[in-house]
CSV table of C-alpha atoms in Angstrom, one decimal:
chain,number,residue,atom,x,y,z
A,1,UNK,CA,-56.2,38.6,28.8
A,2,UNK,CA,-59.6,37.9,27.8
A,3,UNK,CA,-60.3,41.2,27.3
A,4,UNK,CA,-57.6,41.7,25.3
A,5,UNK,CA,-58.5,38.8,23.3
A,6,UNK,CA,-62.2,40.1,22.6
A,7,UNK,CA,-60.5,43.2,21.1
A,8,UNK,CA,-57.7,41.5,19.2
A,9,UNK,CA,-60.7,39.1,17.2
A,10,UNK,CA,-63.1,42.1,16.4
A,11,UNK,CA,-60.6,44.9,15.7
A,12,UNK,CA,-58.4,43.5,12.8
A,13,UNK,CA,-61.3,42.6,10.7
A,14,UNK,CA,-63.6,46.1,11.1
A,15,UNK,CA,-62.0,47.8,8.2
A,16,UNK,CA,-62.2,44.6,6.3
A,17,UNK,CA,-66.0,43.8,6.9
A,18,UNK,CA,-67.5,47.3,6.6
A,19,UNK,CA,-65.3,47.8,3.3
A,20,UNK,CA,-65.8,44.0,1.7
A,21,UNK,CA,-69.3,42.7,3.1
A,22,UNK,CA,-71.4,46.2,3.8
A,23,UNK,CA,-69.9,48.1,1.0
A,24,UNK,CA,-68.9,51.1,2.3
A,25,UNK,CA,-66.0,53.1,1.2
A,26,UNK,CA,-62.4,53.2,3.4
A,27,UNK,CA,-63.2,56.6,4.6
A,28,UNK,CA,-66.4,55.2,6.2
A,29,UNK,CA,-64.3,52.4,7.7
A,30,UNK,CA,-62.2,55.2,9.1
A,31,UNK,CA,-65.1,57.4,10.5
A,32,UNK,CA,-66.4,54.4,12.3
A,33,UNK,CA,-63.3,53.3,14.0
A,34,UNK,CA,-63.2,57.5,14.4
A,35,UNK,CA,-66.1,57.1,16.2
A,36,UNK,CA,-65.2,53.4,18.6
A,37,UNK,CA,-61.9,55.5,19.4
A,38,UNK,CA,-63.9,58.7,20.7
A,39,UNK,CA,-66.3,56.5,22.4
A,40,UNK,CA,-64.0,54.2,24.1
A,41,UNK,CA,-61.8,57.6,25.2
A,42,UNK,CA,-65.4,58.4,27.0
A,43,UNK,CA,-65.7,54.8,28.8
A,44,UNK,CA,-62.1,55.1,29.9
A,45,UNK,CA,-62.7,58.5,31.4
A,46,UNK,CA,-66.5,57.2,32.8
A,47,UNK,CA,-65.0,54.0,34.1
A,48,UNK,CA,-62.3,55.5,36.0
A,49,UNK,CA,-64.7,57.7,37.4
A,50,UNK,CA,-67.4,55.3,38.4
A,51,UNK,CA,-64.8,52.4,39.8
A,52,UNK,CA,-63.8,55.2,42.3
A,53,UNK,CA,-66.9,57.3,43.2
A,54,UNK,CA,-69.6,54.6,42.8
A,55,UNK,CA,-68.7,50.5,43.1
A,56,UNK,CA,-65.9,48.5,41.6
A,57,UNK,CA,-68.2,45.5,40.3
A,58,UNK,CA,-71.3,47.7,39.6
A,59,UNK,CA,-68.5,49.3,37.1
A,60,UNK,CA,-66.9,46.0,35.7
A,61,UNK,CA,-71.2,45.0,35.3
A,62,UNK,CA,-71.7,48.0,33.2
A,63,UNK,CA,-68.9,48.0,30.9
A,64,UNK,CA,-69.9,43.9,30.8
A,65,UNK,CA,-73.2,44.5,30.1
A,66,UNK,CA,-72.7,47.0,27.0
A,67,UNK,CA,-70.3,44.9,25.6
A,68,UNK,CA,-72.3,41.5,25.4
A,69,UNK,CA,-75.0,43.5,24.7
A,70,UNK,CA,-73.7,45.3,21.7
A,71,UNK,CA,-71.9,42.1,20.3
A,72,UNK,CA,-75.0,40.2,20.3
A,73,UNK,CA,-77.1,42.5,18.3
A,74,UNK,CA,-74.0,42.9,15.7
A,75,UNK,CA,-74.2,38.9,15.9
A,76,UNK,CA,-78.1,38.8,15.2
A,77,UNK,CA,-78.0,42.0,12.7
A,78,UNK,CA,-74.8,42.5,10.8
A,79,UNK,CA,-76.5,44.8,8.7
A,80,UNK,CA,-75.3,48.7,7.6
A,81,UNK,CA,-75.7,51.1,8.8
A,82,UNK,CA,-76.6,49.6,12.3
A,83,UNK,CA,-73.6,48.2,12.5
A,84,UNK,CA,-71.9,51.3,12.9
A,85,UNK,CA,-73.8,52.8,15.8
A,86,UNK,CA,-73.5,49.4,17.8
A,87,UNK,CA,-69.5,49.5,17.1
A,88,UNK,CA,-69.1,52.8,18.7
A,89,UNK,CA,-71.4,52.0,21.4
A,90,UNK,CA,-69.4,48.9,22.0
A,91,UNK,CA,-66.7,51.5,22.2
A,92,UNK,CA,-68.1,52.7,25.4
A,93,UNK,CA,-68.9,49.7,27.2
A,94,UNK,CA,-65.0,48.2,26.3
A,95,UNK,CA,-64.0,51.3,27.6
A,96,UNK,CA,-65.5,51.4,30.5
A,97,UNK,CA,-64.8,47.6,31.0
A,98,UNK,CA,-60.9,48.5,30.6
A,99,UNK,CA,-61.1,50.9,32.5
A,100,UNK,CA,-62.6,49.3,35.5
A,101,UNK,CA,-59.7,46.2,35.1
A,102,UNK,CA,-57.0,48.5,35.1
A,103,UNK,CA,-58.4,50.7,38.2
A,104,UNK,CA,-58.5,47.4,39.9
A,105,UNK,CA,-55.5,46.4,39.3
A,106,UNK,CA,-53.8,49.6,40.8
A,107,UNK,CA,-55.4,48.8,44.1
A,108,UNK,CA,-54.5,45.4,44.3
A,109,UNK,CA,-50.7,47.3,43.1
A,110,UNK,CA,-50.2,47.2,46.9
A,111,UNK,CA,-49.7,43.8,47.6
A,112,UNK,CA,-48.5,42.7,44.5
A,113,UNK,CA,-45.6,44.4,43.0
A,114,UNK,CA,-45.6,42.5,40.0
A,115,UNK,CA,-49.3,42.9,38.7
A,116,UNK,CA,-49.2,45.3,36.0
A,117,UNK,CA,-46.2,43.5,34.2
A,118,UNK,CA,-48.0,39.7,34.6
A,119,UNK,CA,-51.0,41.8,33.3
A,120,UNK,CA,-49.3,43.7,30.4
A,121,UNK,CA,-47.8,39.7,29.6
A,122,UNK,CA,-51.0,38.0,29.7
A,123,UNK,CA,-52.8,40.8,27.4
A,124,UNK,CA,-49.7,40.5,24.7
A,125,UNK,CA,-50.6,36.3,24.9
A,126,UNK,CA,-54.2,37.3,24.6
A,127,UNK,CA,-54.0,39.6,21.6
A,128,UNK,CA,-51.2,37.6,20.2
A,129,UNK,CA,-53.9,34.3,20.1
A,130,UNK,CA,-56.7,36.5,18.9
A,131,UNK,CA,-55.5,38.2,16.2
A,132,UNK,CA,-54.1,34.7,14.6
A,133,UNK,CA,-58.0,33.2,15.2
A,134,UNK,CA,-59.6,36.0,14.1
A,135,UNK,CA,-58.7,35.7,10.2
A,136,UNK,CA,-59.9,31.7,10.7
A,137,UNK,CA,-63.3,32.5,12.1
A,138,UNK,CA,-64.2,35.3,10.0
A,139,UNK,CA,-63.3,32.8,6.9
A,140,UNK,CA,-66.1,31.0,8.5
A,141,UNK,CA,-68.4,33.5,8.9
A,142,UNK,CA,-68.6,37.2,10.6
A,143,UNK,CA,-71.1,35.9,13.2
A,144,UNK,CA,-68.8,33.5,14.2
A,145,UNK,CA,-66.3,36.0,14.9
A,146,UNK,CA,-68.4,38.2,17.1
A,147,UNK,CA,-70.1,35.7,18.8
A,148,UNK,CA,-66.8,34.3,19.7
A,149,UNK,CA,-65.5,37.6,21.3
A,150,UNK,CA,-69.2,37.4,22.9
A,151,UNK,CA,-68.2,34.4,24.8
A,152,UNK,CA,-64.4,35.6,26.0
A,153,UNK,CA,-66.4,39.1,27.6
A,154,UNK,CA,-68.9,36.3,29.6
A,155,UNK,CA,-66.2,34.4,30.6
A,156,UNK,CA,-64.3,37.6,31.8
A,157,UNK,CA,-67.5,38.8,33.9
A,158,UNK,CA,-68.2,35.1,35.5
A,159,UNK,CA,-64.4,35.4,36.6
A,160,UNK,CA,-65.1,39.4,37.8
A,161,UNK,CA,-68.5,38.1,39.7
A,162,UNK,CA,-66.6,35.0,41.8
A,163,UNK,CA,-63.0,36.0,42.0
A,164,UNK,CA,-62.8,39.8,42.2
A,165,UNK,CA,-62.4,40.5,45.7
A,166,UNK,CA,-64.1,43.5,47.3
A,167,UNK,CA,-61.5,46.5,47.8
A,168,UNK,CA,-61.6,49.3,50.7
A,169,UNK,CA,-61.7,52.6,48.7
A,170,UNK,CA,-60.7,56.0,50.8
A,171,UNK,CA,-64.0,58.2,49.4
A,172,UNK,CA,-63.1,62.1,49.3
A,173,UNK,CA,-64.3,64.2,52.0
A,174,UNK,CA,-64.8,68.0,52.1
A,175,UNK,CA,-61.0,68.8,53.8
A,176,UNK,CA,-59.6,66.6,50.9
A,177,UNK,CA,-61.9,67.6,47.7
A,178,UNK,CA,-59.5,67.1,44.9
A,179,UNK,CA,-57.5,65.0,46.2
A,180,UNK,CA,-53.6,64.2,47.0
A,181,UNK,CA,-52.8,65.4,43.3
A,182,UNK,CA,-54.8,68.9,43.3
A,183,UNK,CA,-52.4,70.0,46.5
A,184,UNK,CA,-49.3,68.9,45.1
A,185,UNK,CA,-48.1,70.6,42.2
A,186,UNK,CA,-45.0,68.5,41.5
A,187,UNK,CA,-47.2,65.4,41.3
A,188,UNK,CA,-49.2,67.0,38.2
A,189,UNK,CA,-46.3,67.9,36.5
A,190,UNK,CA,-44.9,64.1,36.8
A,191,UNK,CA,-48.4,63.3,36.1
A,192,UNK,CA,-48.8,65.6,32.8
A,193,UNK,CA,-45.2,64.0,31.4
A,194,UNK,CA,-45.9,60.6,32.3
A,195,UNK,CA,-48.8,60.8,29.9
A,196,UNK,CA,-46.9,62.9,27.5
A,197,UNK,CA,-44.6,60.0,26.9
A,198,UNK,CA,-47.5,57.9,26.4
A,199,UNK,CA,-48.6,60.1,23.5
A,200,UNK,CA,-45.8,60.2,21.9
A,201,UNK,CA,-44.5,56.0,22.2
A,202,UNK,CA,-48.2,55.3,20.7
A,203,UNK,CA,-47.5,58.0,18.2
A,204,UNK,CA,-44.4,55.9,16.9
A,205,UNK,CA,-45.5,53.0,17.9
A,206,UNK,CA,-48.8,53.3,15.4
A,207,UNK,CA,-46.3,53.8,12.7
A,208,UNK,CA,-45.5,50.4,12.9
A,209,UNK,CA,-49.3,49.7,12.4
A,210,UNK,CA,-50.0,51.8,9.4
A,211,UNK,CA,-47.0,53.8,7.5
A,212,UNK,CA,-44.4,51.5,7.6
A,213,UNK,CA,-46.9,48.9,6.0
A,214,UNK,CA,-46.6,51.0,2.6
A,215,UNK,CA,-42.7,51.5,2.9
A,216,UNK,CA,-42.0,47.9,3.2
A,217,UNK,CA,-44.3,47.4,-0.3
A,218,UNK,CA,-42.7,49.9,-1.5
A,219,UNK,CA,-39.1,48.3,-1.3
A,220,UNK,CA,-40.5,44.9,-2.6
A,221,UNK,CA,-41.6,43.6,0.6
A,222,UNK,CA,-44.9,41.4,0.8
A,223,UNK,CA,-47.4,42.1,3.3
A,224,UNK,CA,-46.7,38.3,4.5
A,225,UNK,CA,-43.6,39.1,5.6
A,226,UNK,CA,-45.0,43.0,7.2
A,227,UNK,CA,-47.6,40.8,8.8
A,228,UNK,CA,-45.4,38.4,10.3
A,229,UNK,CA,-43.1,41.3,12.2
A,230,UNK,CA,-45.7,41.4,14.4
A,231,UNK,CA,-45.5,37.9,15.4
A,232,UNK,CA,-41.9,38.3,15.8
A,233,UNK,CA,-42.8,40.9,18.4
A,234,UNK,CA,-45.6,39.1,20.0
A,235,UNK,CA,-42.8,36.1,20.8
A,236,UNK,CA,-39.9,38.4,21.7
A,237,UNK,CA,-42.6,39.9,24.5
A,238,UNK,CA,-44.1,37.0,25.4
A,239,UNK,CA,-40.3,35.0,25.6
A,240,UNK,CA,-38.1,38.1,27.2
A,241,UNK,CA,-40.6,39.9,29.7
A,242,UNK,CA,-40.3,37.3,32.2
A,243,UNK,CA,-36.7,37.1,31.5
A,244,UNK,CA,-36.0,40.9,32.4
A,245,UNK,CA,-38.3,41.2,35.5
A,246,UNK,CA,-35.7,39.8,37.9
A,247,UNK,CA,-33.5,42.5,36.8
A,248,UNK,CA,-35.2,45.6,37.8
A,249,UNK,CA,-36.6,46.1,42.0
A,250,UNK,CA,-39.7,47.2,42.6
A,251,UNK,CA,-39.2,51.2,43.6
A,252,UNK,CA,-39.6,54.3,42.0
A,253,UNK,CA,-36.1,54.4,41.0
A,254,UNK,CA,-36.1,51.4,39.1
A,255,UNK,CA,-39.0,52.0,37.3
A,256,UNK,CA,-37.9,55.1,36.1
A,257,UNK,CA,-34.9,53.6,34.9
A,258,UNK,CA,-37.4,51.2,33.0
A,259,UNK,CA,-39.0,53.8,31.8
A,260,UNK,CA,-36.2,56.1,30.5
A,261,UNK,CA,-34.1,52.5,28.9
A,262,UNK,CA,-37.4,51.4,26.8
A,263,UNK,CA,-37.8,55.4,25.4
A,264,UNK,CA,-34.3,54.6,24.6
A,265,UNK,CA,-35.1,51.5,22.8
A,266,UNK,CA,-38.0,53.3,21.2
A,267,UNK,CA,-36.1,56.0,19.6
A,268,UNK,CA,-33.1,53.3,18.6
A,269,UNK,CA,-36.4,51.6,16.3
A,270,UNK,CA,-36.7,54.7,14.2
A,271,UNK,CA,-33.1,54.7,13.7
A,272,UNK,CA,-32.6,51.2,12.4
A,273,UNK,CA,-35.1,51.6,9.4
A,274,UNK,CA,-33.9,54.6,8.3
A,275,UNK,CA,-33.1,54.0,4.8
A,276,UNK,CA,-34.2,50.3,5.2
A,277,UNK,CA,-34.4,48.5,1.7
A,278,UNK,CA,-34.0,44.6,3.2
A,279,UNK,CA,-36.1,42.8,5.6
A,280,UNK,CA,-33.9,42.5,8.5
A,281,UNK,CA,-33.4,45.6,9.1
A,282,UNK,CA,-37.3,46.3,9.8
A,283,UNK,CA,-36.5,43.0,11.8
A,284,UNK,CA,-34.1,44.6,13.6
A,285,UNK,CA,-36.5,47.6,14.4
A,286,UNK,CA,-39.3,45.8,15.3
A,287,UNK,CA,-37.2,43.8,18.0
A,288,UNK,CA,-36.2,46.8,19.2
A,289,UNK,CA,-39.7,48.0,19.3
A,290,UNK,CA,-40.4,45.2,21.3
A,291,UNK,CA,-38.0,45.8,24.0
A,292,UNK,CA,-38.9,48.9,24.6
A,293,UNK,CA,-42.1,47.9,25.0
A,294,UNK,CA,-41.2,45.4,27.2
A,295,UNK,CA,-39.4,48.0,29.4
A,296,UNK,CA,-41.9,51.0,29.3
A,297,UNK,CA,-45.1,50.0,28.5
A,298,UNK,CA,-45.1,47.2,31.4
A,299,UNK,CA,-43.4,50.0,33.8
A,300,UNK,CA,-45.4,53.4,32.9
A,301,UNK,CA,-49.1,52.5,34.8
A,302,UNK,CA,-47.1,51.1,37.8
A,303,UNK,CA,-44.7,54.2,38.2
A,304,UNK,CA,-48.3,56.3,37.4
A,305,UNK,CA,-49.6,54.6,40.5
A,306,UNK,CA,-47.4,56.1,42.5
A,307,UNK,CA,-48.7,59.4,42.4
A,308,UNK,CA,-52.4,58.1,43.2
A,309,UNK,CA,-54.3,57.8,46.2
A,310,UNK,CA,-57.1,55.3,47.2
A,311,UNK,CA,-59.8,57.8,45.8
A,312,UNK,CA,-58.5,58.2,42.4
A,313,UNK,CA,-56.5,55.5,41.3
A,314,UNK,CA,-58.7,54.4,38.6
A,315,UNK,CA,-59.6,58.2,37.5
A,316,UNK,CA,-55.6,58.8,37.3
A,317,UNK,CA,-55.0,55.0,35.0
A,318,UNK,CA,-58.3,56.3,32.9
A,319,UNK,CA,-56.3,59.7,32.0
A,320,UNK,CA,-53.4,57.2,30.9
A,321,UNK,CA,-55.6,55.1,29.0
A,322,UNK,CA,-56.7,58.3,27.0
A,323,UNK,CA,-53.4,59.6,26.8
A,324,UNK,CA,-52.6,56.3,25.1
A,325,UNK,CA,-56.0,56.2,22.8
A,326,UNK,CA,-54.8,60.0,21.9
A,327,UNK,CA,-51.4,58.8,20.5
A,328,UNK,CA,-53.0,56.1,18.6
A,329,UNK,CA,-55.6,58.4,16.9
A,330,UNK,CA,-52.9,60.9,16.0
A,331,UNK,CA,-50.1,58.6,15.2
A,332,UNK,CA,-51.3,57.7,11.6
A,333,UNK,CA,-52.6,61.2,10.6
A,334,UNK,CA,-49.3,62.8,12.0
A,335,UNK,CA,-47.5,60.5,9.9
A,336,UNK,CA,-49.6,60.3,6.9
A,337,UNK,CA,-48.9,64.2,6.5
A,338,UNK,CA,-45.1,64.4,7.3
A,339,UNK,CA,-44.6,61.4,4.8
A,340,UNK,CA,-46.8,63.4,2.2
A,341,UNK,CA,-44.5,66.4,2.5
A,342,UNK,CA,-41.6,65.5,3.3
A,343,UNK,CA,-40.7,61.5,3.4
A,344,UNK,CA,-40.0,58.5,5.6
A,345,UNK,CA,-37.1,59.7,7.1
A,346,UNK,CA,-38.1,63.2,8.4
A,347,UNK,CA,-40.5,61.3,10.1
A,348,UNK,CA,-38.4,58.5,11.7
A,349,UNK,CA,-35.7,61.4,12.5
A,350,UNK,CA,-38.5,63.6,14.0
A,351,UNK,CA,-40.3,60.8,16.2
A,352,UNK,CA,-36.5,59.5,17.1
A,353,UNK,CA,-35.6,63.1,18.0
A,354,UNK,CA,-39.4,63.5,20.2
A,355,UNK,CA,-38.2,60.5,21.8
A,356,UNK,CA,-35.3,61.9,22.9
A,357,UNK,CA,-36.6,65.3,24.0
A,358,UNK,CA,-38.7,63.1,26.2
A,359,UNK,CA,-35.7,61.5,28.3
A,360,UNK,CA,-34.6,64.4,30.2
A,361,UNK,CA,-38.6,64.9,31.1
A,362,UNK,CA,-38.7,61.8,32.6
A,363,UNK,CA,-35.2,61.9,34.7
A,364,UNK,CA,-37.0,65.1,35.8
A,365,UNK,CA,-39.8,63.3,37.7
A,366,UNK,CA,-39.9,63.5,41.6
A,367,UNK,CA,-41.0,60.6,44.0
A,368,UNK,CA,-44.6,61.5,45.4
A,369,UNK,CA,-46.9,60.5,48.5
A,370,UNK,CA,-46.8,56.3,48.1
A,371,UNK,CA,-49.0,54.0,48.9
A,372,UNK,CA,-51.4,54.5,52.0
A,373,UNK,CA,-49.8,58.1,52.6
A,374,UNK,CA,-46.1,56.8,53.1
A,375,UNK,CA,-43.2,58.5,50.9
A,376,UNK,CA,-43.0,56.5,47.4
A,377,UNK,CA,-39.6,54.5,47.6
């Protein structure tokens, strides 16, 4: 949650500051958060590699480290074009730090079914406070903003220094070199779809975040009322996931019924605002939106875990977490072009239709070794 809440303060207010206090141009803002997006891809991939070859608080330190680090020299020196280079390098270290969170919670998967949804809860609260504070504190002043977020990531590594729990790791010997996954072929296959799916709900899902911003001004919709969809999604999450956990077991079966229902409720999004002119029907879509993401996005790392072993359970959530950073880079450039050349609705029909391509993909997948060796139920 508190990482999530670091994020949510800094993030909405980087195009904003770069463009309206350093006065640089939007398509320096977008090379900048270019580069934070290519260099937090890198900490995911480092962090998932670290937290299982080298040690699980050493990691969560490192990521740390960087991320104070770099927040207090933007705090002290706001200035252009250093600035940019400490953004991306706080890229890495939140990276890494995310990373290292998520590996840790697939171990601790094991005993505790329900972690990655309470997680997945917690980090909607946390982004859903954030984002609401961060347009107060940067009215006060842009060092108040990062030295804010500065506080939340101290916080989160006094918690990870008393209350994270050593974890026994299974390190790779000769006889199993690559691992469970590099002897079972069906495993990277499921492995290979489940982050295919991710690419393609972040693809959509970023439409919410960018296109469908200009369409709503474009039918006389003020960006007020754009803005505040998203707290109607941040409630609905917050309100309903706890109401829909009792419904579904933990087991592989269920979670791929998660899985394949919030797809469905993905797709259904793009279908409600086709031809949208009035303002409940981006309500209905965004509520839609919002269960799907309930029902996937909660389920997708936990049914991912299933196919990991205790030497690569962080490296297998870091490929996720790129997976997802990969939709959200291509999600507004994809759209931007089809909209250019074709229009709105091509693009809602062809994300609705990717969607659906997607479902018999996923009712394809086969149960793998579970945890500690046994047959995933």
């Amino acid at each position: 949650m508190f990482v999530n809440m670091g994020i949510g303060l800094i993030m909405p207010i980087t195009t904003l500051f770069i463009h309206e206090k350093l006065k640089q141009s939007l398509v320096v803002a977008g090379y900048v958060l270019m580069g934070f997006s290519i260099a937090m891809v890198l900490g995911n991939l480092l962090g998932g590699f670290l937290l299982d070859r080298w040690r699980v608080k050493g990691t969560h330190y490192l990521g740390g480290i960087i991320v104070i680090g770099s927040l207090a020299i933007i705090a002290l020196y706001p200035i252009w074009p250093l600035y940019a280079f400490i953004v991306v390098f706080y890229g890495l270290g939140l990276g890494i730090l995310n990373s290292a969170v998520n590996g840790y919670i697939a171990y601790l998967q094991k005993k505790d079914n329900a972690i990655f949804t309470n997680a997945y809860w917690l980090a909607n609260v946390g982004m859903g406070v954030s984002t609401f504070l961060s347009g107060i504190l940067f009215s006060i002043g842009i060092r108040a903003v990062f030295l804010s977020s500065m506080f939340l990531f101290i916080i989160t590594i006094i918690m990870i220094i008393f209350y994270f729990k050593p974890i026994e790791q299974k390190r790779k010997t000769k006889k199993d070199s690559i691992g469970k996954i590099g002897r079972d072929e069906k495993s990277l296959v499921s492995l290979g779809i489940i982050c295919l799916t991710v690419i393609i709900v972040w693809i959509g899902y970023e439409q919410w975040n960018s296109n469908i911003s200009v369409l709503m001004l474009s039918k006389g919709i003020s960006v007020q009322k754009y803005s505040f969809l998203f707290t109607i999604s941040t409630l609905e999450i917050i309100i309903f996931q706890p109401l829909m956990r009792p419904l579904f077991k933990s087991s592989f079966k269920s979670e791929k019924k998660r899985v394949i229902l919030g797809v469905l409720m993905f797709a259904l999004s793009y279908l409600l605002i086709l031809n949208a002119t009035t303002y409940w029907r981006f309500i209905l879509g965004i509520t839609a939106l919002s269960i799907g993401d309930i029902l996937a996005l909660t389920t997708l790392p936990a049914l991912l875990n299933r196919y990991a072993n205790d030497s690569n359970r962080a490296s297998i959530q870091s490929v996720s977490s790129t997976a997802g950073s990969l939709g959200r880079s291509l999600g507004p450039l994809m759209g931007g072009y089809i909209i250019s050349q074709y229009s709105y609705n091509i693009l809602f029909i062809m994300i609705f239709s990717a969607h659906l391509i997607l479902l018999p993909l996923i009712m394809s997948l086969k149960k793998s070794i579970g945890f500690d060796g046994e047959r995933g139920k």
